[in-house]
Amino acid sequence: MNKSAKIWMNGELIDWNDAKIHIMSHVVHYGSSTFEGIRCYETAKGSAILFLDEHIRRLSDSSKIYRIEIPYSETELKEATIATIRANGHKACYIRPLVYRSVGALGVNPYRAAIEVAIATWEWGAYLGEDVLENGVDVRVSSWNRMAPNTLPSWAKAGGNYLNSQLIKMEALADNYAEGIALDVNGYVSEGSGENIFVIRDGVIYTPMSGQSILPGFTRGAIMRIAKELGYEVRETLIPREALYVADEIFLTGTAAEITPVRSVDKYPIGNEKRGPITEELQHNYLRVVQTGEDPYNWLTFI
Ligand code: PPE
C-alpha cells in the first residue's frame, strides 16, 4: 500500500511507522472494532470528502450497537479527518477511521479494555482492478451466506463482520473471479464482500432491502436517488439468485468500488458482457459530482 506521512491516533498526528498497538489489545483477539471507508476526491473545485457527515454518523451507530463509547465527538472526528488529509498533503485519498478496544484485560468481556481511535489516509486506486469501471468484472455467487439476522448485525460496520467478507472474497479469488455475491440465509441476493448490488431488467432497477444482511451503503443511497431523479423505477425487494442470470445489467456500489459493472455471474453472460447503458448513465451522474465538484445534493465537504 501507499504509505502516508502521518496517522491520527488518539488525538495526535504521529508518524505512519509509529502507529502501533499492543498484541494484547482486545481487538486483535476478538475483532472488536468499528470503522469506516471514506473517499476524498480531487474535484475541479478542489479536494472534497464525499459523505463525511454520513460516514462519521455510521461510525457512531456501529459503535453504539457494540456499546462502544467513542471518546471524541462527531465534530472532533470530522476535524481530525480533515487535519490528517492536510498533514499528508493528499489531493485525493481513501480515509479509514477506526475505533477499537485496546488493552486493559483479556477475556471476552470488553468493558475493561480501553477504547482508542485512529484515522489513516492513503492513496488508493481501483478497488476491483484496473479498467473495471468501464469493462466490468466477472463474479460468482458465493457458497458462503451473509450473516443471519440477529447474529452479527450487518448495519454495524464492525471488524468482525469482515471475516465473513474474507471467506467470500478468498473463495472468489481462488476461482479467478473478481468478487463473490453472497446470498442471505433465506437464499436471496444480499451483497458482495465489500459492495452493494443492483440488478436491472426491462428498465427497472432492483436492489436488496436493508434488512437483508447488507450494509446499507451511501453509494447505494446515492444511486437510488440519482436513478429516481432520472425517472427510473427503483425497487428495494427480494431478489432470487436466478434474477442475476437473466438480468440485462448488474453493477456493484461502494466507496472503494464506486460503480463497478458486472459482466458475468457464474459464467452466465450479463447483457452484452460489458457496461450496460443504464449502468453507464448512473455511473456518469455519480462521478460527475465528484469530478466537477458541482454538488446539488450537498454530498461534499471541501477541505
Ligand atoms: N457492503 C459492505 C459489506 C461494505 O463493506 C461496503 C463498503 C458496502 C456495502 C458499501 O457501502 P458504502 O461504501 O457506504 O457505499 N466497503 C468499504 C470497505 C472496503 C474494504 O475492502 O475495506 C468501502 O467500500 O470503502
PDB file of N, CA and C in Angstrom, residues 31 62 261:
ATOM      1  N   GLY A  31     -11.755  -9.178  17.373  1.00  0.00           N
ATOM      2  CA  GLY A  31     -12.337  -8.410  16.261  1.00  0.00           C
ATOM      3  C   GLY A  31     -13.152  -7.205  16.683  1.00  0.00           C
ATOM      4  N   SER A  62     -22.457   2.286  14.427  1.00  0.00           N
ATOM      5  CA  SER A  62     -21.808   0.973  14.553  1.00  0.00           C
ATOM      6  C   SER A  62     -21.274   0.803  15.966  1.00  0.00           C
ATOM      7  N   PRO A 261     -19.469  -2.162 -13.044  1.00  0.00           N
ATOM      8  CA  PRO A 261     -20.371  -3.050 -13.796  1.00  0.00           C
ATOM      9  C   PRO A 261     -19.955  -4.511 -13.643  1.00  0.00           C
TER      10      PRO A 261
END
